[in-house]
Amino acid sequence: MSTIRPGAFAPVPEHGRAGRAPVSAAQVCGITVFPVLGAVLAATGMPVRGVFVLLAGCGGIGAAVYAVGGGGRHLLQAFAAALSAAAGK
């Protein structure tokens, strides 16, 4: 015999509840390494514009790898749509 009453809501698993996910070590590393790397590159004489371009490129590559590895087809479609809109096509 089932313990679920007719018309009752199904129980929600713990991982499906709304809320904040725990922060991983990779996220903490990324958040701390980017500003430190930018400061070191700027202090060693690299132009600030070059630092921003380099770090933006690294962040874009990281986001693309994360999206592809996670099977984020919708994210990649949105990214492609944003690029084509920025290009004026």
PDB file of C-alpha atoms in Angstrom:
ATOM      1  CA  MET A   1       0.000   0.000   0.000  1.00  0.00           C
ATOM      2  CA  SER A   2       1.309   3.468  -0.897  1.00  0.00           C
ATOM      3  CA  THR A   3       1.920   6.111   1.767  1.00  0.00           C
ATOM      4  CA  ILE A   4       1.141   8.932  -0.679  1.00  0.00           C
ATOM      5  CA  ARG A   5      -2.410  10.223  -0.367  1.00  0.00           C
ATOM      6  CA  PRO A   6      -4.373  10.934  -3.552  1.00  0.00           C
ATOM      7  CA  GLY A   7      -4.084  14.615  -4.483  1.00  0.00           C
ATOM      8  CA  ALA A   8      -1.017  15.197  -2.273  1.00  0.00           C
ATOM      9  CA  PHE A   9       2.124  16.822  -3.628  1.00  0.00           C
ATOM     10  CA  ALA A  10       5.095  14.592  -4.356  1.00  0.00           C
ATOM     11  CA  PRO A  11       8.025  15.000  -1.993  1.00  0.00           C
ATOM     12  CA  VAL A  12      10.863  17.165  -3.301  1.00  0.00           C
ATOM     13  CA  PRO A  13      14.329  15.626  -3.059  1.00  0.00           C
ATOM     14  CA  GLU A  14      16.893  17.545  -1.028  1.00  0.00           C
ATOM     15  CA  HIS A  15      19.083  18.355  -4.044  1.00  0.00           C
ATOM     16  CA  GLY A  16      16.116  19.839  -5.922  1.00  0.00           C
ATOM     17  CA  ARG A  17      15.231  22.479  -3.362  1.00  0.00           C
ATOM     18  CA  ALA A  18      15.870  26.120  -4.118  1.00  0.00           C
ATOM     19  CA  GLY A  19      18.849  27.666  -2.410  1.00  0.00           C
ATOM     20  CA  ARG A  20      22.518  28.309  -2.745  1.00  0.00           C
ATOM     21  CA  ALA A  21      24.885  25.604  -3.829  1.00  0.00           C
ATOM     22  CA  PRO A  22      28.073  25.225  -1.817  1.00  0.00           C
ATOM     23  CA  VAL A  23      31.088  27.071  -3.174  1.00  0.00           C
ATOM     24  CA  SER A  24      33.729  24.773  -4.631  1.00  0.00           C
ATOM     25  CA  ALA A  25      37.497  25.149  -4.423  1.00  0.00           C
ATOM     26  CA  ALA A  26      37.653  25.849  -8.173  1.00  0.00           C
ATOM     27  CA  GLN A  27      35.327  28.839  -7.792  1.00  0.00           C
ATOM     28  CA  VAL A  28      37.338  30.246  -4.901  1.00  0.00           C
ATOM     29  CA  CYS A  29      40.568  29.746  -6.835  1.00  0.00           C
ATOM     30  CA  GLY A  30      39.178  31.505  -9.900  1.00  0.00           C
ATOM     31  CA  ILE A  31      37.872  34.421  -7.885  1.00  0.00           C
ATOM     32  CA  THR A  32      41.204  34.955  -6.136  1.00  0.00           C
ATOM     33  CA  VAL A  33      43.623  34.143  -8.956  1.00  0.00           C
ATOM     34  CA  PHE A  34      42.240  36.571 -11.553  1.00  0.00           C
ATOM     35  CA  PRO A  35      42.709  39.792  -9.521  1.00  0.00           C
ATOM     36  CA  VAL A  36      46.100  38.641  -8.196  1.00  0.00           C
ATOM     37  CA  LEU A  37      47.306  37.709 -11.681  1.00  0.00           C
ATOM     38  CA  GLY A  38      46.071  41.038 -13.063  1.00  0.00           C
ATOM     39  CA  ALA A  39      47.824  42.983 -10.301  1.00  0.00           C
ATOM     40  CA  VAL A  40      51.088  41.104 -10.832  1.00  0.00           C
ATOM     41  CA  LEU A  41      50.994  41.618 -14.597  1.00  0.00           C
ATOM     42  CA  ALA A  42      50.231  45.334 -14.180  1.00  0.00           C
ATOM     43  CA  ALA A  43      53.009  45.708 -11.601  1.00  0.00           C
ATOM     44  CA  THR A  44      55.538  44.078 -13.930  1.00  0.00           C
ATOM     45  CA  GLY A  45      54.823  46.633 -16.645  1.00  0.00           C
ATOM     46  CA  MET A  46      52.105  45.109 -18.801  1.00  0.00           C
ATOM     47  CA  PRO A  47      49.603  47.756 -19.942  1.00  0.00           C
ATOM     48  CA  VAL A  48      46.286  47.636 -18.085  1.00  0.00           C
ATOM     49  CA  ARG A  49      44.380  47.281 -21.349  1.00  0.00           C
ATOM     50  CA  GLY A  50      46.467  44.213 -22.196  1.00  0.00           C
ATOM     51  CA  VAL A  51      45.800  42.748 -18.740  1.00  0.00           C
ATOM     52  CA  PHE A  52      42.046  43.162 -19.220  1.00  0.00           C
ATOM     53  CA  VAL A  53      42.143  41.605 -22.693  1.00  0.00           C
ATOM     54  CA  LEU A  54      44.217  38.665 -21.477  1.00  0.00           C
ATOM     55  CA  LEU A  55      42.030  37.968 -18.455  1.00  0.00           C
ATOM     56  CA  ALA A  56      38.811  38.400 -20.463  1.00  0.00           C
ATOM     57  CA  GLY A  57      40.105  35.908 -23.012  1.00  0.00           C
ATOM     58  CA  CYS A  58      41.027  33.434 -20.260  1.00  0.00           C
ATOM     59  CA  GLY A  59      37.584  33.860 -18.671  1.00  0.00           C
ATOM     60  CA  GLY A  60      35.844  33.378 -22.006  1.00  0.00           C
ATOM     61  CA  ILE A  61      37.806  30.224 -22.742  1.00  0.00           C
ATOM     62  CA  GLY A  62      37.047  28.903 -19.264  1.00  0.00           C
ATOM     63  CA  ALA A  63      33.331  29.620 -19.646  1.00  0.00           C
ATOM     64  CA  ALA A  64      33.251  27.932 -23.054  1.00  0.00           C
ATOM     65  CA  VAL A  65      35.046  24.840 -21.738  1.00  0.00           C
ATOM     66  CA  TYR A  66      32.674  24.684 -18.782  1.00  0.00           C
ATOM     67  CA  ALA A  67      29.646  25.007 -21.068  1.00  0.00           C
ATOM     68  CA  VAL A  68      30.865  22.333 -23.476  1.00  0.00           C
ATOM     69  CA  GLY A  69      31.917  19.969 -20.692  1.00  0.00           C
ATOM     70  CA  GLY A  70      28.603  20.392 -18.914  1.00  0.00           C
ATOM     71  CA  GLY A  71      26.600  19.825 -22.062  1.00  0.00           C
ATOM     72  CA  GLY A  72      25.331  23.406 -22.000  1.00  0.00           C
ATOM     73  CA  ARG A  73      23.900  23.502 -25.479  1.00  0.00           C
ATOM     74  CA  HIS A  74      21.395  26.214 -24.518  1.00  0.00           C
ATOM     75  CA  LEU A  75      24.162  28.342 -23.009  1.00  0.00           C
ATOM     76  CA  LEU A  76      26.217  28.058 -26.174  1.00  0.00           C
ATOM     77  CA  GLN A  77      23.199  28.979 -28.316  1.00  0.00           C
ATOM     78  CA  ALA A  78      22.593  32.057 -26.167  1.00  0.00           C
ATOM     79  CA  PHE A  79      26.285  32.963 -26.407  1.00  0.00           C
ATOM     80  CA  ALA A  80      26.221  32.608 -30.195  1.00  0.00           C
ATOM     81  CA  ALA A  81      23.071  34.729 -30.404  1.00  0.00           C
ATOM     82  CA  ALA A  82      24.710  37.419 -28.256  1.00  0.00           C
ATOM     83  CA  LEU A  83      27.812  37.410 -30.462  1.00  0.00           C
ATOM     84  CA  SER A  84      25.799  37.740 -33.651  1.00  0.00           C
ATOM     85  CA  ALA A  85      23.726  40.538 -32.114  1.00  0.00           C
ATOM     86  CA  ALA A  86      26.907  42.332 -31.046  1.00  0.00           C
ATOM     87  CA  ALA A  87      28.275  41.954 -34.557  1.00  0.00           C
ATOM     88  CA  GLY A  88      25.123  43.607 -35.912  1.00  0.00           C
ATOM     89  CA  LYS A  89      23.926  40.673 -37.976  1.00  0.00           C
TER      90      LYS A  89
END
